[in-house]
mmCIF file of C-alpha atoms (C1' of nucleotides) in Angstrom:
data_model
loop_
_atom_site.group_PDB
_atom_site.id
_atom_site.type_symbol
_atom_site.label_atom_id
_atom_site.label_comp_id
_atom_site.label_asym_id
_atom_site.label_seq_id
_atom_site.Cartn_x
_atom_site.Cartn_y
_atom_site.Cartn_z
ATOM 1 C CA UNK A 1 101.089 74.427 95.203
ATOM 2 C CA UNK A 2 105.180 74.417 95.486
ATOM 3 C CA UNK A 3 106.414 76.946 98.053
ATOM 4 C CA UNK A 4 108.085 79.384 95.872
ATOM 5 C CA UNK A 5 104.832 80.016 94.100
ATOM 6 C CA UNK A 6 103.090 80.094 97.539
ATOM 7 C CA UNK A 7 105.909 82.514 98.972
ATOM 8 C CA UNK A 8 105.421 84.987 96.276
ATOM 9 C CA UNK A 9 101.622 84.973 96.455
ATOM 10 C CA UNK A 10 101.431 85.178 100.230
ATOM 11 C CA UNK A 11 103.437 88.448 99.765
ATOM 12 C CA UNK A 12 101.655 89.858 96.768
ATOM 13 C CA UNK A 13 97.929 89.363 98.763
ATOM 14 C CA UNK A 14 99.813 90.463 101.944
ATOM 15 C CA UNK A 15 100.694 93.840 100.527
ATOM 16 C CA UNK A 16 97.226 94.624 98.862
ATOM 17 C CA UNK A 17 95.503 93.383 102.149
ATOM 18 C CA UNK A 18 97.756 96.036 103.703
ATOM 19 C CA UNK A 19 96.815 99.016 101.515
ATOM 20 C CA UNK A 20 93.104 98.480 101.811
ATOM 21 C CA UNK A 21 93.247 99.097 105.323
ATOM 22 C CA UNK A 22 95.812 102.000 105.232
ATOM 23 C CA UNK A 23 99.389 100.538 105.399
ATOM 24 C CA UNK A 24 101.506 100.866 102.696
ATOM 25 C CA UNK A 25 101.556 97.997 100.448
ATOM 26 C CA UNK A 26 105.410 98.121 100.503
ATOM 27 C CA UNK A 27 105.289 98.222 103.882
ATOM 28 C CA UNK A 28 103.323 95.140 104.119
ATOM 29 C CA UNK A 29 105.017 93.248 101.761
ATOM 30 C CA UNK A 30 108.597 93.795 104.022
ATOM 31 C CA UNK A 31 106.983 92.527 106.876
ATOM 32 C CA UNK A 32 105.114 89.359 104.938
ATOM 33 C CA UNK A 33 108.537 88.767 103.575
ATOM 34 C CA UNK A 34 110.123 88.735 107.404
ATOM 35 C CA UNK A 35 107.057 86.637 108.174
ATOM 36 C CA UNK A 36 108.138 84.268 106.280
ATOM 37 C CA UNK A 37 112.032 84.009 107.066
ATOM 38 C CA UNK A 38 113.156 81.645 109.537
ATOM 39 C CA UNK A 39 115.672 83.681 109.987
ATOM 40 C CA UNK A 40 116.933 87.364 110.227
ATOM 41 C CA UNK A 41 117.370 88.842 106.895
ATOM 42 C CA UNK A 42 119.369 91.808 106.073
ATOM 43 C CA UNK A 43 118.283 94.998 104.354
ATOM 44 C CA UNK A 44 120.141 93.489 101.094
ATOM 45 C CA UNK A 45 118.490 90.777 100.915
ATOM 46 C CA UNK A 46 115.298 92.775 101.437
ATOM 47 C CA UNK A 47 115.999 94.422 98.699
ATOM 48 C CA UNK A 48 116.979 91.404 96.187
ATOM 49 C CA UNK A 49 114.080 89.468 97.035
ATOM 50 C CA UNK A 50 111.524 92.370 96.835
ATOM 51 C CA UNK A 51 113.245 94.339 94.022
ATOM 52 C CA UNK A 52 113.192 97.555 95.885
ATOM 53 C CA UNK A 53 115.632 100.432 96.361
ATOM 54 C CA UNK A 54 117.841 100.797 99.499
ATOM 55 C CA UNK A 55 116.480 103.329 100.834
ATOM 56 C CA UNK A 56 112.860 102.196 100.162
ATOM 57 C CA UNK A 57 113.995 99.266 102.219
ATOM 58 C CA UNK A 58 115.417 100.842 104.884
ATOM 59 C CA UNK A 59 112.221 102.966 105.158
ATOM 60 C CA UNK A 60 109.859 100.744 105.435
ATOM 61 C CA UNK A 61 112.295 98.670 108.108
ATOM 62 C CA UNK A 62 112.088 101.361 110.414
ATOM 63 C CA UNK A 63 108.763 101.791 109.998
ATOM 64 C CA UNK A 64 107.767 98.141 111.091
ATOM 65 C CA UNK A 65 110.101 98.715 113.946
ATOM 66 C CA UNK A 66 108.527 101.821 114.686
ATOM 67 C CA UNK A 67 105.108 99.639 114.654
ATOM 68 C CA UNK A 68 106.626 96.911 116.534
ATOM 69 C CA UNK A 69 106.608 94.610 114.504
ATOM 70 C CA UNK A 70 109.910 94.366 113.514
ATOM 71 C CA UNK A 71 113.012 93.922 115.534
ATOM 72 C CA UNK A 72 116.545 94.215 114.837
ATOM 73 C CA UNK A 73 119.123 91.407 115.420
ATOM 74 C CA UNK A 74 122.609 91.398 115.334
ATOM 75 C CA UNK A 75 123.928 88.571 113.808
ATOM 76 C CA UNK A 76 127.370 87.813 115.563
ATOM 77 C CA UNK A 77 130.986 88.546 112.711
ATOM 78 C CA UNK A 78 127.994 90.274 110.487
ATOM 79 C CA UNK A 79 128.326 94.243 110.544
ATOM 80 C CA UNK A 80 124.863 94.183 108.592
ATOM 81 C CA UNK A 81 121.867 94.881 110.593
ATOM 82 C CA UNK A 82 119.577 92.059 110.347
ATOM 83 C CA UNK A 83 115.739 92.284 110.695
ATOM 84 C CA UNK A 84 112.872 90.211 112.295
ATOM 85 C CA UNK A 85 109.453 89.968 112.640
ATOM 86 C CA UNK A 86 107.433 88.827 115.379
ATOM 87 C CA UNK A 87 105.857 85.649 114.260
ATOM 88 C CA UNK A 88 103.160 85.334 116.745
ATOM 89 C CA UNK A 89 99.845 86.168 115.263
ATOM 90 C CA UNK A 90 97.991 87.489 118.468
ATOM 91 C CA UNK A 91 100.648 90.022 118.961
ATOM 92 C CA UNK A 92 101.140 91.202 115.549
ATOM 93 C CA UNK A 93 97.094 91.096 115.640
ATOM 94 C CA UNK A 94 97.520 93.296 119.106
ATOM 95 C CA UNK A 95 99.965 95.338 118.065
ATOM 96 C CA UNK A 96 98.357 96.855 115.397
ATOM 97 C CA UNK A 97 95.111 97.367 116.883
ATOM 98 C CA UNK A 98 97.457 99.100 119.478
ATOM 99 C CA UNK A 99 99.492 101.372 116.884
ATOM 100 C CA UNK A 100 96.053 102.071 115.201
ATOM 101 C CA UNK A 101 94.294 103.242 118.132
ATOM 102 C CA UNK A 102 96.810 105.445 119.397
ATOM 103 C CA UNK A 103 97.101 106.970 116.105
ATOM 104 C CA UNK A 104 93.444 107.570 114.758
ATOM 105 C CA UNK A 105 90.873 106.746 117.414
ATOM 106 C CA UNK A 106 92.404 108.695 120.450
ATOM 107 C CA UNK A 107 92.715 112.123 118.202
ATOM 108 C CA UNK A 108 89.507 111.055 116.999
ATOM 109 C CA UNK A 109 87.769 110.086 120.472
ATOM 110 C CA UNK A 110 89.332 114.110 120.831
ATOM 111 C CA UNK A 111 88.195 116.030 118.398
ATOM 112 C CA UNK A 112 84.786 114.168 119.035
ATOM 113 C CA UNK A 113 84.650 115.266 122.661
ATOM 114 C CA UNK A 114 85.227 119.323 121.745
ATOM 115 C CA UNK A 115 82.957 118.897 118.902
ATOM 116 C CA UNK A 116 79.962 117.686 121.138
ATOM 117 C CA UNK A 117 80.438 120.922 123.198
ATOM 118 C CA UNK A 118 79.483 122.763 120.367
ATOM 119 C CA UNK A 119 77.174 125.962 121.242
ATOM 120 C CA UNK A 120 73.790 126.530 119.520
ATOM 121 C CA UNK A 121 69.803 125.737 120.277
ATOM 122 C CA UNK A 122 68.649 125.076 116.888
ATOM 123 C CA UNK A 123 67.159 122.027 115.683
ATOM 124 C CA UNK A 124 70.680 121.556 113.847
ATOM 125 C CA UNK A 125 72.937 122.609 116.745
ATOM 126 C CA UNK A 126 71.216 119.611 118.734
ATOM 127 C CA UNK A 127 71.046 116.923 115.469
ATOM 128 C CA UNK A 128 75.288 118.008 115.190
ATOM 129 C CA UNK A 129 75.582 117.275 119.448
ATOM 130 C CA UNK A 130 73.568 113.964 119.310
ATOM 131 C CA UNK A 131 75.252 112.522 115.661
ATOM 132 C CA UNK A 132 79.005 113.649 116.989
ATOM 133 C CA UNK A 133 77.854 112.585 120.920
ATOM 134 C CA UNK A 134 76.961 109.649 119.578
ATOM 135 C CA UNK A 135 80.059 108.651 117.691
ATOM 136 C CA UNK A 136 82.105 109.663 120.972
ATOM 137 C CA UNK A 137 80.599 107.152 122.451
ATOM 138 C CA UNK A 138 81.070 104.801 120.179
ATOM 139 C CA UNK A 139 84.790 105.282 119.458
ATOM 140 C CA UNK A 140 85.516 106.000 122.960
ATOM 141 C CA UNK A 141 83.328 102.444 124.132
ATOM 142 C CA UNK A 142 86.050 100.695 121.161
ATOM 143 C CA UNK A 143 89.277 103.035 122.418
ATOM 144 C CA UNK A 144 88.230 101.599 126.088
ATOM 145 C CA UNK A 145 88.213 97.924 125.198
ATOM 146 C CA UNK A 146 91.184 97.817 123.102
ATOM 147 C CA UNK A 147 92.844 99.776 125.904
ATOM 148 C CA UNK A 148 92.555 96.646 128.272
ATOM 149 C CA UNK A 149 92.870 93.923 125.225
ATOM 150 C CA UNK A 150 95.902 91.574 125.757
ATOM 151 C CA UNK A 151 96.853 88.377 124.085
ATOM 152 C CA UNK A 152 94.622 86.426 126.276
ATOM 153 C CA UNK A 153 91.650 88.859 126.551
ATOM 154 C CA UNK A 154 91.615 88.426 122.421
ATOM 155 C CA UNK A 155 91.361 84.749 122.726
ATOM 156 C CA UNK A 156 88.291 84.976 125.583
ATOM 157 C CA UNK A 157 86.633 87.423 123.647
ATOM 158 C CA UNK A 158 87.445 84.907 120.506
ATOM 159 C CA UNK A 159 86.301 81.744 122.160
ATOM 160 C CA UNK A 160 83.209 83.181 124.145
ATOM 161 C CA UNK A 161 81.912 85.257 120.929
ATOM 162 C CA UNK A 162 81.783 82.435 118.661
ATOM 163 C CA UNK A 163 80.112 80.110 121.571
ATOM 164 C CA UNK A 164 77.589 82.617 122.404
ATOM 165 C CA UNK A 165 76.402 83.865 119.033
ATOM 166 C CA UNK A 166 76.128 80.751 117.350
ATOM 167 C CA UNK B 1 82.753 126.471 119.041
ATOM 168 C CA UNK B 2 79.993 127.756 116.735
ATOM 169 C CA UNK B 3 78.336 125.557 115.056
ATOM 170 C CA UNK B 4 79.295 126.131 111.197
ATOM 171 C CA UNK B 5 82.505 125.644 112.464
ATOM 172 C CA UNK B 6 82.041 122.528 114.417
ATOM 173 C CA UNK B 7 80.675 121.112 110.808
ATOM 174 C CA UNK B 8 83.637 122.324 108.847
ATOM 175 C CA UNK B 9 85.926 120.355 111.751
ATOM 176 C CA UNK B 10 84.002 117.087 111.813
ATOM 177 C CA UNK B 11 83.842 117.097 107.991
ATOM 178 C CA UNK B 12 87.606 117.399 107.638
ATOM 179 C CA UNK B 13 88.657 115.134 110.490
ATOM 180 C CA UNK B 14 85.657 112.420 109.066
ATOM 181 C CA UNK B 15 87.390 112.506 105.154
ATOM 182 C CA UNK B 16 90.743 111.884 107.222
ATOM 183 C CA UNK B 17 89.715 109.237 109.348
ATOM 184 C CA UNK B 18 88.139 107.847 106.412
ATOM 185 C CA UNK B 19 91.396 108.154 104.358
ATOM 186 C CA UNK B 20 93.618 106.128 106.636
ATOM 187 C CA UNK B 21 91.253 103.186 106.653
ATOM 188 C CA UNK B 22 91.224 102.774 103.035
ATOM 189 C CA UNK B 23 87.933 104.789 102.194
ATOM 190 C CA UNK B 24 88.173 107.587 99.914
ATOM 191 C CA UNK B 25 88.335 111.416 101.454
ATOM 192 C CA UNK B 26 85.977 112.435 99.898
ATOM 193 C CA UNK B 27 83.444 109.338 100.085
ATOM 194 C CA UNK B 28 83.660 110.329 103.742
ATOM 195 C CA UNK B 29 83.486 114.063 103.424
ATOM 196 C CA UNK B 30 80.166 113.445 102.233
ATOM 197 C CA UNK B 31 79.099 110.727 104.334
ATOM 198 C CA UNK B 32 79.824 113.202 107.188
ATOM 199 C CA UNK B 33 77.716 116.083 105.453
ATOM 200 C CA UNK B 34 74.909 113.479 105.144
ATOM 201 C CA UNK B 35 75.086 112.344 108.334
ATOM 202 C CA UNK B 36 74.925 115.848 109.417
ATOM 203 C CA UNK B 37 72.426 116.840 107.780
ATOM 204 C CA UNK B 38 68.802 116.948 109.237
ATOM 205 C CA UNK B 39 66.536 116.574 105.921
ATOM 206 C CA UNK B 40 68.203 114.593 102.638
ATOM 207 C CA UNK B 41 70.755 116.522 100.833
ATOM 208 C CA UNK B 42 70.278 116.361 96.440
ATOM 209 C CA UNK B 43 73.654 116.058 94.500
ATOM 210 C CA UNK B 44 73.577 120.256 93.881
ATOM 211 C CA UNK B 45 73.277 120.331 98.157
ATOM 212 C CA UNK B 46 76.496 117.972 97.761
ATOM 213 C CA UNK B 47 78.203 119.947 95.122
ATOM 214 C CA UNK B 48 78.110 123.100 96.396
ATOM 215 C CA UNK B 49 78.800 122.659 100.420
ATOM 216 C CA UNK B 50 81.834 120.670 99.432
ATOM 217 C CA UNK B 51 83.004 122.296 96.343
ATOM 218 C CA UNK B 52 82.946 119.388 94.238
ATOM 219 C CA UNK B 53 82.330 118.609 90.459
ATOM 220 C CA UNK B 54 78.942 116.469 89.563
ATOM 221 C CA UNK B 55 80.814 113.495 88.536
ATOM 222 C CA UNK B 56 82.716 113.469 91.806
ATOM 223 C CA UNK B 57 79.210 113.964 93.849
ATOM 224 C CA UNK B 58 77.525 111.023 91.791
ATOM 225 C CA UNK B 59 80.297 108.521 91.924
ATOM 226 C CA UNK B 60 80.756 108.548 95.735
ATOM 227 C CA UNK B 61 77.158 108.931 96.821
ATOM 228 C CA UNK B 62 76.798 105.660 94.849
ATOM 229 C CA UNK B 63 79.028 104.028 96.823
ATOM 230 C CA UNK B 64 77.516 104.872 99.825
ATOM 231 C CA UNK B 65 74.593 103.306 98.731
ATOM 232 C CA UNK B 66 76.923 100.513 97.493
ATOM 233 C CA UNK B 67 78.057 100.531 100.647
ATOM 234 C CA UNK B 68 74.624 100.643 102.546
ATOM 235 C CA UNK B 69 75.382 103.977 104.403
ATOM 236 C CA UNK B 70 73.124 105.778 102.648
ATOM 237 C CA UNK B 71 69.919 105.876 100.457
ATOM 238 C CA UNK B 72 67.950 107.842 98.135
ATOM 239 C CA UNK B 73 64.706 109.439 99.158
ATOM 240 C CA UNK B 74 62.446 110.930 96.525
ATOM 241 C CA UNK B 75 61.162 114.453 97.093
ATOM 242 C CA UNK B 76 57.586 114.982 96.440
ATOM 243 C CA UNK B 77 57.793 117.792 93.845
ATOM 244 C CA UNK B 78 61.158 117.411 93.283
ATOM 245 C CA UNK B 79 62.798 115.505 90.260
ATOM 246 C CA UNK B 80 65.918 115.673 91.611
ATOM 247 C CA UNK B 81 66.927 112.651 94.085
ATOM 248 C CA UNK B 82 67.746 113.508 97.051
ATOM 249 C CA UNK B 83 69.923 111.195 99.648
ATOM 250 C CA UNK B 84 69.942 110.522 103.414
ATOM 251 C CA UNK B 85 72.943 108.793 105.509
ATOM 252 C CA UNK B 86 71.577 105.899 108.159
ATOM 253 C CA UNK B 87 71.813 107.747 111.782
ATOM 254 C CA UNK B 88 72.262 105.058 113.748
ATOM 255 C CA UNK B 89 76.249 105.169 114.433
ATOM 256 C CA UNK B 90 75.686 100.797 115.273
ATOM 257 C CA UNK B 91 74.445 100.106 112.203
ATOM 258 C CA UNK B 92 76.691 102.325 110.333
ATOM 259 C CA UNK B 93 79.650 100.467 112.348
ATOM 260 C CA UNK B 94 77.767 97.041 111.511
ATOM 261 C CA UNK B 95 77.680 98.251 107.982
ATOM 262 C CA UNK B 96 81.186 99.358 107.239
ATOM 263 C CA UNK B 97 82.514 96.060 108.892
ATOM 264 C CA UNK B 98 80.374 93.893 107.204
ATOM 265 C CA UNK B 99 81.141 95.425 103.851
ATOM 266 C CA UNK B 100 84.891 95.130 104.611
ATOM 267 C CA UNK B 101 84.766 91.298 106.040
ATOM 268 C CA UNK B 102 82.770 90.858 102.297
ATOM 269 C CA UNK B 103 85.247 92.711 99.799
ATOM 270 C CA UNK B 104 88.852 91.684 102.186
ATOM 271 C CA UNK B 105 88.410 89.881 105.009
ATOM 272 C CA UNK B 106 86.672 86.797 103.004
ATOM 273 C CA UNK B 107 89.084 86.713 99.976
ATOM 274 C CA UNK B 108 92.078 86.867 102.387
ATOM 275 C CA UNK B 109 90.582 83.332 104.221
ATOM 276 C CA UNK B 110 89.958 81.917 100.837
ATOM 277 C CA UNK B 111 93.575 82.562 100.295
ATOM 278 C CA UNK B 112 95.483 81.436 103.521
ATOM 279 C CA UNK B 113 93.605 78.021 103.110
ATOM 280 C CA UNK B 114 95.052 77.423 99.737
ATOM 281 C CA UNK B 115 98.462 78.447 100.821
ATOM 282 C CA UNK B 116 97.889 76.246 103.954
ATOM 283 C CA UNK B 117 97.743 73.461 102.115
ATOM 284 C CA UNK B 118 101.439 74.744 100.317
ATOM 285 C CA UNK B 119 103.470 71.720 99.496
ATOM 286 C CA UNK B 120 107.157 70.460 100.822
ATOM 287 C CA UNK B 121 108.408 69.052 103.804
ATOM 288 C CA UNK B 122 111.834 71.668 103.957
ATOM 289 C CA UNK B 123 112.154 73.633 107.072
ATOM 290 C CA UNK B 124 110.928 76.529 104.976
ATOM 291 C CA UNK B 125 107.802 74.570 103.938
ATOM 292 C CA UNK B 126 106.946 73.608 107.309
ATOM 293 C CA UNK B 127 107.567 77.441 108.764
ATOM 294 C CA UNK B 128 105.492 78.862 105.735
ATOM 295 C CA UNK B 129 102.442 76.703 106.674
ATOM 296 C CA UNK B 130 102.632 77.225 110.252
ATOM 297 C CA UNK B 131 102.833 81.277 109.614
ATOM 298 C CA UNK B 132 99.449 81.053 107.392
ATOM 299 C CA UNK B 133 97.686 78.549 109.342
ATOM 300 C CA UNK B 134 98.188 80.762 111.979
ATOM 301 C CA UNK B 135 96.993 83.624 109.968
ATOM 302 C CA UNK B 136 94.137 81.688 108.789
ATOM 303 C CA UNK B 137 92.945 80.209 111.907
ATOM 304 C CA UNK B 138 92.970 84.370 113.164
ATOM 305 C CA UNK B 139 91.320 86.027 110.114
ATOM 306 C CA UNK B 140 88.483 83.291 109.611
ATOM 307 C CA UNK B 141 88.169 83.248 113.470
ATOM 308 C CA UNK B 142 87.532 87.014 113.158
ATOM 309 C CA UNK B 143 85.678 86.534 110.285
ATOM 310 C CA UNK B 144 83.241 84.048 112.265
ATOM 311 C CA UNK B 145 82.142 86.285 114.784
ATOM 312 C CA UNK B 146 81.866 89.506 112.371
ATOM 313 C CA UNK B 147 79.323 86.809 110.770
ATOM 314 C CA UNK B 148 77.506 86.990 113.792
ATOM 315 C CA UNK B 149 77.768 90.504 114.669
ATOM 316 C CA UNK B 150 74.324 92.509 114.711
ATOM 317 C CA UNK B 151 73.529 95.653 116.760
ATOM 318 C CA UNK B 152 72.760 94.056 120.132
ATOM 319 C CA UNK B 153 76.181 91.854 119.997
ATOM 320 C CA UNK B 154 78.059 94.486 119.708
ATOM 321 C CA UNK B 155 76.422 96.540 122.686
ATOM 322 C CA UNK B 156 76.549 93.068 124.179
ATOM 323 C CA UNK B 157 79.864 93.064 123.250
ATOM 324 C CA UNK B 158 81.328 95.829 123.953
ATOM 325 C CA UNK B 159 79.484 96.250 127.379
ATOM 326 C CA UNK B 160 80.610 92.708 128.345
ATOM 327 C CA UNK B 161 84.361 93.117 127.429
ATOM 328 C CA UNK B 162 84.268 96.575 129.152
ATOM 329 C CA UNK B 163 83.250 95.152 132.982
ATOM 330 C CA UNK B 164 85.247 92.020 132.348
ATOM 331 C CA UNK B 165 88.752 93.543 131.234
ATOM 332 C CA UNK B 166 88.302 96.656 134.039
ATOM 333 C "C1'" DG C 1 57.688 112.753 70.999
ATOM 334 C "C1'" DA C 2 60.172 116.948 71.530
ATOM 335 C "C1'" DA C 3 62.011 119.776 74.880
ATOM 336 C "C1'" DT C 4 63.953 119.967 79.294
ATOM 337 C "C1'" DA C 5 65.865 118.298 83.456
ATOM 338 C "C1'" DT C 6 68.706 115.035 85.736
ATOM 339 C "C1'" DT C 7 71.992 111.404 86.155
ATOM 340 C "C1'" DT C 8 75.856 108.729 84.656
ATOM 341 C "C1'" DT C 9 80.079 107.773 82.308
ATOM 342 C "C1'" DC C 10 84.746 108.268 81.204
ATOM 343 C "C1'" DA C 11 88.945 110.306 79.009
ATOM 344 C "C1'" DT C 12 91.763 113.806 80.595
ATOM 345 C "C1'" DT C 13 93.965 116.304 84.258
ATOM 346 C "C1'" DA C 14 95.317 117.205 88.906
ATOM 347 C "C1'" DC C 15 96.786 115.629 93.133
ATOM 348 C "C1'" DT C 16 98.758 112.545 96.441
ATOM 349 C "C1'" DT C 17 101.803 109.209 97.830
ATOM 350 C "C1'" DA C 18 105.647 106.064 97.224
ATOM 351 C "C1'" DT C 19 110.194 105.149 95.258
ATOM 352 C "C1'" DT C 20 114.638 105.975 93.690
ATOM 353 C "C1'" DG C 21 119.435 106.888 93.974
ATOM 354 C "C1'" DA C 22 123.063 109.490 95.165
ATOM 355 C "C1'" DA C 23 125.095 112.158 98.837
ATOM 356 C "C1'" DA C 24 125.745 112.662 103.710
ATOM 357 C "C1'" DC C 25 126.365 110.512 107.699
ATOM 358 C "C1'" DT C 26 127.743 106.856 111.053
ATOM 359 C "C1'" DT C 27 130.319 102.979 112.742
ATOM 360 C "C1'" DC C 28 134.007 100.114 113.195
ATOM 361 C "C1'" DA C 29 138.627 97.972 112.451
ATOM 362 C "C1'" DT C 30 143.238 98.811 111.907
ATOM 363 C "C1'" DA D 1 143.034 109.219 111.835
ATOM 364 C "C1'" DT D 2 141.704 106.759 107.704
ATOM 365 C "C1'" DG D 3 139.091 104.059 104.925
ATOM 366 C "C1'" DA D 4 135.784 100.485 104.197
ATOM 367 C "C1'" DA D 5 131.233 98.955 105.163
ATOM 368 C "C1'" DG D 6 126.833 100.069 106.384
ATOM 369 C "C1'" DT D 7 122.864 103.214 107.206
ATOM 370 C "C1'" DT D 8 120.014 107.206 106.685
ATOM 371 C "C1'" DT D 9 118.207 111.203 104.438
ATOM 372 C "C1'" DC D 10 115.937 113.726 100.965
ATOM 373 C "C1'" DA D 11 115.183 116.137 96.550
ATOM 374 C "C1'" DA D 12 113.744 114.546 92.229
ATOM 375 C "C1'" DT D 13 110.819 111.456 89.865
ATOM 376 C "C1'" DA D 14 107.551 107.892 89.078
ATOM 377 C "C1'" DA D 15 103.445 105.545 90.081
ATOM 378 C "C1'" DG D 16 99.040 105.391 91.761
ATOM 379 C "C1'" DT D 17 94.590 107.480 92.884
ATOM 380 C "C1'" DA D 18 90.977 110.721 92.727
ATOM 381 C "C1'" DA D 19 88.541 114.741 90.498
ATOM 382 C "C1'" DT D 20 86.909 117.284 86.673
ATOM 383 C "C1'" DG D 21 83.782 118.501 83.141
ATOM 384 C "C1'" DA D 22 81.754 117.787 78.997
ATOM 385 C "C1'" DA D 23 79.240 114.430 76.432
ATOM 386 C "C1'" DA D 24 76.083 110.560 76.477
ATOM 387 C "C1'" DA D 25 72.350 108.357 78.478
ATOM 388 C "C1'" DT D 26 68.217 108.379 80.943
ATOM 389 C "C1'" DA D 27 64.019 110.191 82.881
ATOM 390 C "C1'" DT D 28 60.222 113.513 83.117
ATOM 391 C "C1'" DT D 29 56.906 116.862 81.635
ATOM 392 C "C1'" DC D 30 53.723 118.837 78.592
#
DNA sequence: GAATATTTTCATTACTTATTGAAACTTCAT
DNA sequence: ATGAAGTTTCAATAAGTAATGAAAATATTC
């Protein structure tokens, strides 16, 4: 396969990989693009290369900087703002776990925790306490470990999974 | 809290969870009432405690079955089918991963190895195959160990990762 | 095997979410 | 201070996704 086909189709799968698991496929699609860069691009070419609006562009740029994904660089005698994504794979891995976490399992791990205080003596009451205790647990077992999981802890877990299970 | 609303909560927040990881609302508004429920639910039970149409009810408590969260139970003297969600929250985790390693994680593999193999030998050629081997090497490493995954590795797991990352 | 009950399908409609584009705002050089 | 270049916002609109409900298909009973 020649690269320009190659470019186009990492970005396409990249963006509908992206909105199965919740993240715009626009979204996705920036950041595959900045993946692929080896260098900083600028919100114009953003939009040239993607055929998207300005402000679509400059949208979804702050909202893979707001992930962390995305940086800004200043390129020197350029006033344009250029962008750039982190191109190591464990962090961008990380990082979204992170941004994930924080956004869905903690209010989650939550809500779990009041619900499993939930009054009541029935045979229902006690089914809802062990079904929503049980998920706490869960989710807050998951929220604990991605709490402490680094670059390196990834890679143990990685190596020492696939060793053991095999 | 009471416990009809405790249901009402965990219902809401489930469908919302559900909604930013790419399942449907819905699909997990009744996955929650199923998994709340302490005797299998028919598609009226479904209808009317969520306040959706028939066709809605049938189409996502087929998926769930699709899905392997949930299965019909016949009703002695009762033609209607009835349905029950698994309880177990491991296997349901065990489920929904395995289901999404089958229909994303596995296609997306198949795709970085192709793209892997890109042709060129331009700066940009070279960068664009180190970016999806890198992705590749991650996703099908991932991939390897969901392979493995049952119940007791993931306790195992998660127990394991827990003590060593404290 | 006709009547009745139940389930499934699917075209239409409703809802949600993403995108545009133009205006407002900011920054910087002179 | 002014204007040129760049960035951000946001109301309007488009695109995408899910839900409805009635009709078709299937299953069950007598």
């Amino acid at each position: 396969m020649q690269l320009p086909e190659a470019r186009r189709k990492f970005i396409e799968a990249w963006g509908a990989f992206g909105s199965a698991w919740g993240i715009s496929r626009t979204m996705a699609q920036v950041h595959a693009l900045l993946l692929l860069a080896t260098e900083p691009l600028s919100t114009d070419d953003v939009m040239e290369q993607l055929n998207i609006s300005r402000g679509n562009a400059n949208m979804n740029l702050r909202a893979l900087i707001d992930w962390g994904l995305v940086s800004k660089v200043l390129k020197p005698g350029d006033r344009k703002d250029h962008f750039e994504a982190e191109k190591d794979v464990w962090r961008i891995a990380t990082q979204i776990t992170r941004e994930r976490k924080k956004r869905e399992l903690e209010p989650m791990v939550k809500l779990l925790s009041e619900l499993e205080r939930t009054e009541g003596a029935s045979n229902d009451a006690k089914a809802f306490r062990k079904v929503t205790g049980d998920l706490k647990d869960l989710t807050s077992r998951i929220d604990a470990v991605l709490e402490r999981t680094t670059r390196s802890d990834v890679q143990w877990f990685l190596k020492a999974a696939s060793t053991l299970l095999r």
